[in-house]
Amino acid sequence: MIQLIPSLEEGSKAPLYLQLYQYIRDEIVSGRIKENTRLPSVRNLSAYLEISRTPVADCYELLLAEGYVTSKPRSGFYVASFNEHLSVTHETNTALIKDTPQSNILDFHYDKTDLVHFPYKKWNKLNNACLTPENLQLLQSGDLQGMPGLRREIASYLHQMRGVRCEPEQIIIGAGTYHSLGLLFQLFKDEVAVVATEEAVNVGVKGIFDQLSSISFCPLALEKDGISIDELYQSKAQAVYVTPSHQFPFGMTLPMEKRRRLLQWAKEQQAYIIENDYDGEFRYNSRPLPSLQSLDEHEKVIYIGTFSRVLTPHIRISYLVLPQPLLEHFQRKKHGYNQLSSPILQMTLQLFMESQDFAGHIRKMRSLYQRKYEILLHSIKSVFEQNAEIIGQGSGLHVLLKVKNNMSEEQLVLTAEHAGVKVYPTSVYWLNPKKAMTSTVLIGFGSLSEDEIQTGIAKLGEAWGMTGK
Ligand SMILES: Cc1ncc(COP(=O)(O)O)c(C=O)c1O
């Protein structure tokens, strides 16, 4: 076994896996561990260091995600060749982003993803491969439901990742969640007059609700574990809108017991459940619960998802999974709809999903985002101590921060901006703004680097009077 002698501190603020990762990464970068060297197995290294296997496995996962090592099936982890891995992916993307003029504002936006690790070379290659003389039909408007090949890939991906049971024929590709939701509400409008909804929702979703004059929306209280089922029964709604994996914006997960009660309600009331699973891929430190669609025995759940989080929002590809009765409805009325998603992007995505790289990309992003998330939490706790409450932990790309310094939400946002940091108000998410939480802002972390997250939180601490507490 190669000699690894990290000095790991059990009580340190940095978790063990991160200390180990930093040590091995430095050994690789400095050339002390040579290319193609086999790293010790997780079991051997954990026994040698006298720590549990989890930090070693997490450290290897991160080295893999960052391109410092490669994994060979049934053989183990090997140090990557520098030229191949580090320079091609990480550094080229970093350089690309650095060359692009950036403002100095540190933007904690929730809808931006990490671009440094976006596989743009691979994506470009696949994109260029789409438009060939045999494929010129991609320049016409394509299949109304979206490209069949992409729908096949999505059906299999959803089955593996979220347990969703559907045929490709049940999938309708859209140009983003709001487009998909708009289409769904058009489908509904003759049979659904009242839609119950979580009382706080994403602004784009709220915008869709506001545009629909034929449907009234009934906000349901959000309890600690998601929507109130008692209020749902009182609402007399024919459908309900929920984000059960990771409530937007509060971040709670609907527990199994409530999932079952929700499905029971839909069965009894002959009503629909709209399940928006916008970032179900990113769950940290615990296993995701099965999607509502996977538990549904009565064709009541409409499942909506997007590629905005796993790839980037600018790809603008989302999907609806329709239960059979609504699918028939769609097919009867189809001339009223358009397919707004670009066929070339759909095909690029299909090719990307067919390659091994898509699954690898998700694994890589999960471990990267988990690391950013831990750094964010750690920075907030050390800067704010007892003076702020973090709401909505454990998944996704954002948290809410309730700040206890007597500033209003508006003051928090403005003083942060003055200090060069953008954070976002949360009162805008409430259907009834009078119920909004006070002094609470939303902090997204997907697109910022680890250093930027730490600097941004330190600047917020100063702007919000946390220095010299
Ligand atoms: C609740 C919710 N749904 C969907 C999305 C993504 O929307 P789109 O697919 O239009 O990019 C977001 C983005 O943040 C969101 O918060």
Coordinates of C-alpha atoms and ligand atoms in Angstrom, one line a residue:
M1 CA 0.0 0.0 0.0
I2 CA 1.3 3.5 -0.8
Q3 CA 2.3 5.5 2.2
L4 CA -0.4 8.0 3.2
I5 CA 0.2 10.0 6.4
P6 CA -2.4 12.6 6.8
S7 CA -2.7 14.4 10.1
L8 CA -6.4 14.2 10.8
E9 CA -8.0 16.2 13.6
E10 CA -11.2 14.6 15.0
G11 CA -12.4 17.8 16.6
S12 CA -11.6 20.1 13.7
K13 CA -14.3 22.3 12.1
A14 CA -13.5 20.7 8.7
P15 CA -15.0 17.2 8.4
L16 CA -12.7 14.2 8.3
Y17 CA -13.4 13.4 4.6
L18 CA -12.5 17.0 3.6
Q19 CA -9.2 16.8 5.6
L20 CA -8.4 13.6 3.9
Y21 CA -9.4 14.8 0.5
Q22 CA -7.2 17.9 0.9
Y23 CA -4.3 15.8 1.9
I24 CA -4.5 13.3 -1.0
R25 CA -5.3 16.1 -3.5
D26 CA -2.1 18.0 -2.4
E27 CA -0.1 14.8 -2.6
I28 CA -1.3 14.2 -6.2
V29 CA -0.9 17.8 -7.3
S30 CA 2.6 18.0 -5.9
G31 CA 3.5 14.8 -7.7
R32 CA 4.3 12.9 -4.5
I33 CA 1.7 10.4 -5.6
K34 CA 2.3 9.6 -9.2
E35 CA -0.2 9.2 -12.1
N36 CA -1.8 5.8 -12.4
T37 CA -0.9 4.9 -8.8
R38 CA -3.6 2.7 -7.3
L39 CA -5.0 4.2 -4.1
P40 CA -5.6 1.8 -1.1
S41 CA -9.1 0.3 -0.9
V42 CA -11.6 2.1 1.3
R43 CA -11.5 -0.8 3.8
N44 CA -7.7 -0.9 4.0
L45 CA -7.3 2.9 4.3
S46 CA -10.0 3.2 6.9
A47 CA -8.5 0.4 9.0
Y48 CA -5.0 1.9 8.6
L49 CA -6.2 5.4 9.7
E50 CA -8.5 3.9 12.3
I51 CA -11.5 5.9 11.1
S52 CA -14.8 4.6 9.8
R53 CA -15.2 3.8 6.1
T54 CA -17.6 6.7 5.3
P55 CA -15.1 9.6 5.4
V56 CA -12.7 7.6 3.2
A57 CA -15.5 6.6 0.7
D58 CA -16.7 10.3 0.7
C59 CA -13.2 11.5 0.1
Y60 CA -12.7 9.1 -2.8
E61 CA -16.0 10.1 -4.3
L62 CA -14.9 13.8 -4.2
L63 CA -11.5 13.1 -5.7
L64 CA -13.4 11.2 -8.5
A65 CA -15.8 14.0 -9.0
E66 CA -13.0 16.5 -9.2
G67 CA -11.1 14.4 -11.7
Y68 CA -8.1 13.7 -9.5
V69 CA -8.7 9.9 -9.6
T70 CA -10.4 7.5 -11.9
S71 CA -12.3 4.4 -10.9
K72 CA -11.8 1.0 -12.5
P73 CA -14.6 -1.5 -12.0
R74 CA -13.6 -4.3 -9.5
S75 CA -10.1 -2.8 -9.3
G76 CA -10.3 0.4 -7.4
F77 CA -9.3 4.1 -7.6
Y78 CA -6.2 5.2 -9.6
V79 CA -4.6 8.6 -9.8
A80 CA -5.7 10.3 -13.0
S81 CA -3.3 11.5 -15.7
F82 CA -3.1 15.3 -15.1
N83 CA -3.2 16.4 -18.7
E84 CA -6.2 14.4 -19.5
H85 CA -8.3 15.2 -16.5
L86 CA -7.5 18.3 -14.6
S87 CA -6.5 20.5 -17.4
V88 CA -9.3 19.5 -19.8
T89 CA -12.3 19.7 -17.4
H90 CA -11.7 21.8 -14.4
E91 CA -9.1 24.3 -15.5
T92 CA -10.5 24.9 -18.9
N93 CA -13.9 25.6 -17.6
T94 CA -12.4 27.9 -14.9
A95 CA -10.4 29.8 -17.5
L96 CA -13.5 30.1 -19.6
I97 CA -15.5 31.6 -16.8
K98 CA -12.6 33.9 -15.7
D99 CA -12.3 35.3 -19.2
T100 CA -15.9 36.2 -19.2
P101 CA -16.4 39.6 -17.6
Q102 CA -18.0 39.1 -14.2
S103 CA -19.3 41.7 -11.9
N104 CA -17.8 41.6 -8.4
I105 CA -21.2 40.9 -6.9
L106 CA -21.5 37.6 -5.0
D107 CA -24.9 36.4 -6.2
F108 CA -26.5 33.8 -3.9
H109 CA -29.2 33.1 -6.5
Y110 CA -31.1 29.9 -6.1
D111 CA -31.6 29.2 -9.8
K112 CA -28.0 29.3 -10.9
T113 CA -25.9 26.1 -11.2
D114 CA -22.2 25.4 -11.1
L115 CA -20.7 26.2 -14.6
V116 CA -17.1 25.4 -13.8
H117 CA -18.0 21.7 -13.8
F118 CA -20.4 21.8 -16.7
P119 CA -19.2 19.3 -19.3
Y120 CA -19.3 21.9 -22.0
K121 CA -16.7 20.1 -24.3
K122 CA -18.7 16.9 -24.3
W123 CA -21.9 18.9 -24.7
N124 CA -20.6 20.8 -27.7
K125 CA -19.4 17.7 -29.3
L126 CA -22.8 16.0 -29.0
N127 CA -24.5 19.2 -30.1
N128 CA -22.4 19.3 -33.2
A129 CA -23.0 15.7 -33.9
C130 CA -26.8 16.3 -34.0
L131 CA -27.0 18.4 -37.2
T132 CA -26.0 16.1 -40.0
P133 CA -27.5 15.8 -43.5
E134 CA -29.5 12.8 -42.3
N135 CA -30.9 14.7 -39.4
L136 CA -32.0 17.9 -41.1
Q137 CA -35.6 17.3 -39.8
L138 CA -34.3 18.6 -36.5
L139 CA -34.6 22.1 -38.1
Q140 CA -38.4 21.6 -38.4
S141 CA -40.7 21.6 -35.5
G142 CA -40.5 18.2 -34.0
D143 CA -42.9 15.7 -32.3
L144 CA -45.5 17.5 -30.3
Q145 CA -44.8 15.4 -27.2
G146 CA -41.0 15.8 -27.6
M147 CA -38.5 13.5 -29.3
P148 CA -39.3 9.8 -28.7
G149 CA -35.6 8.9 -28.0
L150 CA -35.4 11.6 -25.3
R151 CA -38.7 10.5 -23.8
R152 CA -37.3 6.9 -23.6
E153 CA -34.2 8.1 -21.8
I154 CA -36.3 10.2 -19.4
A155 CA -38.6 7.3 -18.6
S156 CA -35.7 5.1 -17.7
Y157 CA -33.9 7.8 -15.8
L158 CA -37.0 8.6 -13.7
H159 CA -37.5 5.0 -12.9
Q160 CA -33.9 4.6 -11.7
M161 CA -33.6 7.9 -9.8
R162 CA -37.1 8.5 -8.5
G163 CA -39.0 5.2 -8.9
V164 CA -41.4 6.8 -11.4
R165 CA -43.4 4.2 -13.3
C166 CA -44.3 5.4 -16.8
E167 CA -44.0 4.6 -20.5
P168 CA -42.2 7.1 -22.8
E169 CA -45.7 7.8 -24.4
Q170 CA -46.8 9.4 -21.1
I171 CA -44.1 12.0 -21.2
I172 CA -44.6 15.5 -22.6
I173 CA -41.4 17.5 -23.0
G174 CA -41.7 21.2 -22.2
A175 CA -39.5 24.3 -22.3
G176 CA -39.1 24.7 -18.6
T177 CA -41.4 24.0 -15.6
Y178 CA -43.5 27.1 -16.1
H179 CA -44.3 26.0 -19.7
S180 CA -45.1 22.5 -18.5
L181 CA -47.4 23.8 -15.7
G182 CA -49.1 26.2 -18.1
L183 CA -49.8 23.3 -20.4
L184 CA -51.1 21.1 -17.6
F185 CA -53.5 23.8 -16.4
Q186 CA -54.8 24.2 -20.0
L187 CA -55.5 20.5 -20.0
F188 CA -57.3 20.8 -16.7
K189 CA -59.4 23.7 -17.2
D190 CA -62.7 22.0 -18.1
E191 CA -62.7 19.7 -15.1
V192 CA -60.8 21.6 -12.4
A193 CA -62.1 24.8 -10.9
V194 CA -60.2 24.8 -7.5
V195 CA -56.5 23.9 -7.1
A196 CA -55.2 23.7 -3.5
T197 CA -51.5 24.6 -3.2
E198 CA -48.7 25.0 -0.7
E199 CA -49.2 28.5 0.7
A200 CA -45.7 29.6 -0.4
V201 CA -44.4 28.7 -3.9
N202 CA -41.7 29.7 -6.4
V203 CA -42.5 33.1 -8.1
G204 CA -42.7 31.6 -11.6
V205 CA -45.3 29.1 -10.3
K206 CA -47.2 31.9 -8.6
G207 CA -47.1 33.9 -11.9
I208 CA -48.8 30.9 -13.6
F209 CA -51.5 30.8 -10.9
D210 CA -52.1 34.5 -11.3
Q211 CA -52.6 34.3 -15.0
L212 CA -55.3 31.6 -14.8
S213 CA -58.7 33.2 -14.4
S214 CA -60.7 30.0 -14.8
I215 CA -59.1 28.3 -11.8
S216 CA -59.0 29.5 -8.3
F217 CA -56.1 28.7 -6.1
C218 CA -56.6 27.8 -2.4
P219 CA -53.4 28.2 -0.2
L220 CA -52.9 25.4 2.4
A221 CA -51.0 26.0 5.6
L222 CA -47.4 24.6 5.6
E223 CA -46.8 22.7 8.7
K224 CA -43.3 21.6 9.9
D225 CA -43.6 18.5 7.7
G226 CA -45.4 20.0 4.6
I227 CA -48.9 20.9 3.7
S228 CA -51.9 20.5 6.0
I229 CA -53.9 17.5 4.9
D230 CA -56.8 18.6 7.2
E231 CA -57.0 21.9 5.3
L232 CA -56.8 19.9 2.0
Y233 CA -59.9 18.0 2.9
Q234 CA -61.7 21.3 3.7
S235 CA -60.6 22.9 0.5
K236 CA -62.9 20.9 -1.8
A237 CA -60.2 21.2 -4.4
Q238 CA -60.1 18.9 -7.5
A239 CA -56.2 19.1 -7.6
V240 CA -53.3 20.0 -5.3
Y241 CA -49.9 21.4 -6.2
V242 CA -47.0 20.2 -4.0
T243 CA -43.1 20.0 -3.9
P244 CA -42.8 16.9 -1.7
S245 CA -39.1 16.1 -2.1
H246 CA -38.0 19.6 -1.1
Q247 CA -40.7 22.1 -0.5
F248 CA -39.9 25.4 -2.3
P249 CA -38.9 27.6 -0.6
F250 CA -38.9 26.1 3.0
G251 CA -37.1 22.9 2.2
M252 CA -39.1 20.4 4.2
T253 CA -39.7 16.9 2.9
L254 CA -43.2 15.4 3.0
P255 CA -42.9 12.3 5.2
M256 CA -44.2 8.9 4.2
E257 CA -47.2 9.1 6.3
K258 CA -48.4 12.3 4.8
R259 CA -47.6 11.0 1.3
R260 CA -50.0 8.1 1.9
R261 CA -52.7 10.5 3.3
L262 CA -52.3 12.7 0.3
L263 CA -52.7 9.8 -2.1
Q264 CA -55.7 8.6 -0.1
W265 CA -57.3 12.0 -0.4
A266 CA -56.8 12.0 -4.2
K267 CA -58.4 8.5 -4.4
E268 CA -61.4 9.5 -2.3
Q269 CA -62.0 12.8 -3.9
Q270 CA -61.2 11.6 -7.5
A271 CA -58.7 14.5 -7.5
Y272 CA -55.2 15.0 -9.0
I273 CA -51.9 15.6 -7.3
I274 CA -49.3 17.8 -9.1
E275 CA -45.9 16.7 -7.9
N276 CA -43.1 19.2 -8.8
D277 CA -39.8 17.3 -8.2
Y278 CA -37.6 20.2 -9.3
D279 CA -34.4 19.2 -7.5
G280 CA -35.0 15.7 -6.2
E281 CA -31.6 14.6 -7.4
F282 CA -29.7 16.6 -4.7
R283 CA -30.3 15.1 -1.3
Y284 CA -27.4 15.0 1.2
N285 CA -26.8 12.5 4.0
S286 CA -30.1 10.7 3.7
R287 CA -31.9 8.6 1.2
P288 CA -34.7 10.3 -0.8
L289 CA -38.3 9.1 -0.2
P290 CA -40.0 7.5 -3.1
S291 CA -41.8 10.0 -5.4
L292 CA -45.6 10.3 -5.0
Q293 CA -45.9 9.0 -8.6
S294 CA -44.2 5.8 -7.7
L295 CA -46.6 5.2 -4.8
D296 CA -49.8 6.0 -6.8
E297 CA -52.0 3.1 -7.7
H298 CA -54.9 5.1 -9.1
E299 CA -53.4 7.3 -11.8
K300 CA -53.9 10.5 -9.8
V301 CA -50.3 11.9 -9.8
I302 CA -49.0 14.2 -12.5
Y303 CA -45.2 14.3 -12.1
I304 CA -43.2 17.4 -13.3
G305 CA -39.4 17.6 -13.5
T306 CA -36.8 19.8 -15.1
F307 CA -33.1 19.6 -16.2
S308 CA -32.5 23.1 -14.9
R309 CA -30.9 21.8 -11.7
V310 CA -29.0 18.8 -12.9
L311 CA -27.6 20.6 -15.9
T312 CA -28.3 24.3 -16.3
P313 CA -31.5 26.4 -16.5
H314 CA -30.6 27.6 -19.9
I315 CA -31.2 24.3 -21.5
R316 CA -34.9 24.9 -20.9
I317 CA -36.1 21.3 -20.9
S318 CA -38.7 20.0 -18.5
Y319 CA -41.2 17.1 -18.6
L320 CA -44.7 16.2 -17.5
V321 CA -45.6 12.6 -16.8
L322 CA -49.3 12.3 -17.4
P323 CA -51.5 9.6 -16.1
Q324 CA -53.5 7.8 -18.8
P325 CA -56.8 9.7 -18.5
L326 CA -55.0 13.1 -18.9
L327 CA -52.8 11.7 -21.7
E328 CA -55.9 10.8 -23.7
H329 CA -57.2 14.3 -23.1
F330 CA -53.9 15.7 -24.4
Q331 CA -54.0 13.6 -27.4
R332 CA -57.6 14.6 -28.2
K333 CA -56.9 18.3 -27.9
K334 CA -53.3 18.3 -29.2
H335 CA -53.8 20.8 -31.9
G336 CA -54.2 23.5 -29.3
Y337 CA -50.6 23.0 -28.0
N338 CA -47.1 23.8 -29.2
Q339 CA -43.8 22.0 -28.6
L340 CA -41.5 24.9 -27.5
S341 CA -38.4 23.0 -26.7
S342 CA -35.7 23.0 -29.4
P343 CA -35.3 19.6 -31.2
I344 CA -31.5 20.1 -31.4
L345 CA -31.2 20.6 -27.7
Q346 CA -33.5 17.7 -27.1
M347 CA -31.4 15.4 -29.2
T348 CA -28.1 16.7 -27.6
L349 CA -29.6 15.8 -24.2
Q350 CA -30.7 12.4 -25.5
L351 CA -27.2 11.6 -26.6
F352 CA -25.8 12.9 -23.3
M353 CA -28.2 10.7 -21.4
E354 CA -27.3 7.7 -23.5
S355 CA -23.7 8.2 -22.7
Q356 CA -22.2 7.1 -19.3
D357 CA -21.4 10.7 -18.7
F358 CA -24.8 11.8 -17.6
A359 CA -25.0 9.5 -14.6
G360 CA -21.4 10.4 -13.8
H361 CA -22.2 14.1 -14.1
I362 CA -25.1 13.8 -11.5
R363 CA -22.9 11.9 -9.1
K364 CA -20.2 14.5 -9.5
M365 CA -22.6 17.4 -9.0
R366 CA -24.1 15.8 -6.0
S367 CA -20.8 15.5 -4.2
L368 CA -19.8 19.0 -5.3
Y369 CA -23.0 20.6 -4.1
Q370 CA -22.9 18.6 -0.9
R371 CA -19.5 20.1 -0.2
K372 CA -20.6 23.6 -1.0
Y373 CA -23.7 23.1 1.2
E374 CA -21.5 22.0 4.1
I375 CA -19.2 24.9 3.7
L376 CA -22.3 27.2 3.6
L377 CA -23.7 25.8 6.7
H378 CA -20.4 25.9 8.5
S379 CA -19.7 29.5 7.5
I380 CA -23.2 30.6 8.6
K381 CA -22.9 28.9 11.9
S382 CA -19.5 30.4 12.6
V383 CA -20.3 33.9 11.5
F384 CA -23.9 34.1 13.0
E385 CA -23.7 31.7 15.9
Q386 CA -27.1 32.1 17.7
N387 CA -28.1 35.1 15.7
A388 CA -29.6 33.4 12.7
E389 CA -31.7 30.3 12.1
I390 CA -31.1 28.1 9.0
I391 CA -34.3 26.8 7.6
G392 CA -34.6 23.9 5.1
Q393 CA -31.5 21.7 5.4
G394 CA -30.5 18.5 3.8
S395 CA -31.1 18.9 0.1
G396 CA -31.3 21.2 -2.9
L397 CA -29.3 24.3 -3.8
H398 CA -30.6 26.8 -1.3
V399 CA -31.5 27.5 2.3
L400 CA -33.5 30.2 4.1
L401 CA -31.9 32.3 6.7
K402 CA -33.9 34.0 9.4
V403 CA -31.7 36.8 10.8
K404 CA -32.1 37.9 14.4
N405 CA -30.8 41.5 14.2
N406 CA -34.0 43.5 14.1
M407 CA -33.6 44.3 10.4
S408 CA -36.6 43.9 8.1
E409 CA -36.3 41.7 5.0
E410 CA -35.9 44.7 2.8
Q411 CA -33.1 46.1 5.0
L412 CA -31.4 42.8 4.9
V413 CA -31.5 42.6 1.1
L414 CA -30.4 46.3 0.7
T415 CA -27.5 46.2 3.2
A416 CA -26.3 43.0 1.7
E417 CA -26.4 44.5 -1.8
H418 CA -24.5 47.5 -0.5
A419 CA -21.8 45.1 0.7
G420 CA -21.6 43.5 -2.8
V421 CA -23.7 40.4 -1.9
K422 CA -27.1 39.5 -3.4
V423 CA -29.6 37.6 -1.3
Y424 CA -33.3 37.2 -2.0
P425 CA -36.5 38.2 -0.3
T426 CA -38.8 35.4 0.7
S427 CA -42.1 37.4 1.2
V428 CA -42.6 37.2 -2.6
Y429 CA -43.3 33.5 -2.4
W430 CA -46.4 33.7 -0.2
L431 CA -49.8 33.6 -1.9
N432 CA -51.0 35.7 1.0
P433 CA -48.2 38.2 1.7
K434 CA -49.6 38.9 5.1
K435 CA -48.5 35.5 6.3
A436 CA -44.9 35.9 5.1
M437 CA -42.1 35.3 7.6
T438 CA -40.3 38.4 8.7
S439 CA -36.5 39.0 8.4
T440 CA -35.9 35.9 6.3
V441 CA -33.9 35.7 3.1
L442 CA -33.1 33.0 0.6
I443 CA -29.5 32.0 -0.1
G444 CA -28.7 29.8 -3.1
F445 CA -25.2 28.4 -3.4
G446 CA -25.1 26.4 -6.6
S447 CA -23.1 28.7 -8.8
L448 CA -20.6 30.1 -6.2
S449 CA -17.2 28.6 -5.5
E450 CA -16.3 27.5 -2.0
D451 CA -14.2 30.6 -1.4
E452 CA -17.0 32.9 -2.7
I453 CA -19.5 31.2 -0.3
Q454 CA -17.2 31.9 2.6
T455 CA -16.4 35.4 1.6
G456 CA -20.1 36.1 0.9
I457 CA -21.2 34.9 4.3
A458 CA -18.4 36.9 6.0
K459 CA -19.5 40.0 4.2
L460 CA -23.1 39.4 5.2
G461 CA -22.0 39.0 8.8
E462 CA -20.4 42.5 8.6
A463 CA -23.3 44.1 6.7
W464 CA -25.7 42.7 9.3
G465 CA -23.7 43.7 12.3
M466 CA -22.4 40.3 13.4
T467 CA -18.8 41.5 13.9
G468 CA -17.7 42.1 17.5
K469 CA -20.8 40.3 18.9
Ligands
LIG1 C1 -40.2 25.1 -7.4 C2 -39.4 25.2 -8.7 N1 -39.8 24.5 -9.8 C3 -39.1 24.6 -10.9 C4 -37.9 25.3 -11.0 C5 -37.2 25.3 -12.3 O1 -37.9 25.9 -13.3 P1 -37.4 25.7 -14.8 O2 -37.6 24.3 -15.2 O3 -38.5 26.6 -15.5 O4 -36.1 26.2 -15.0 C6 -37.5 26.0 -10.0 C7 -36.3 26.8 -10.1 O5 -35.7 27.3 -9.1 C8 -38.2 25.9 -8.8 O6 -37.8 26.6 -7.7

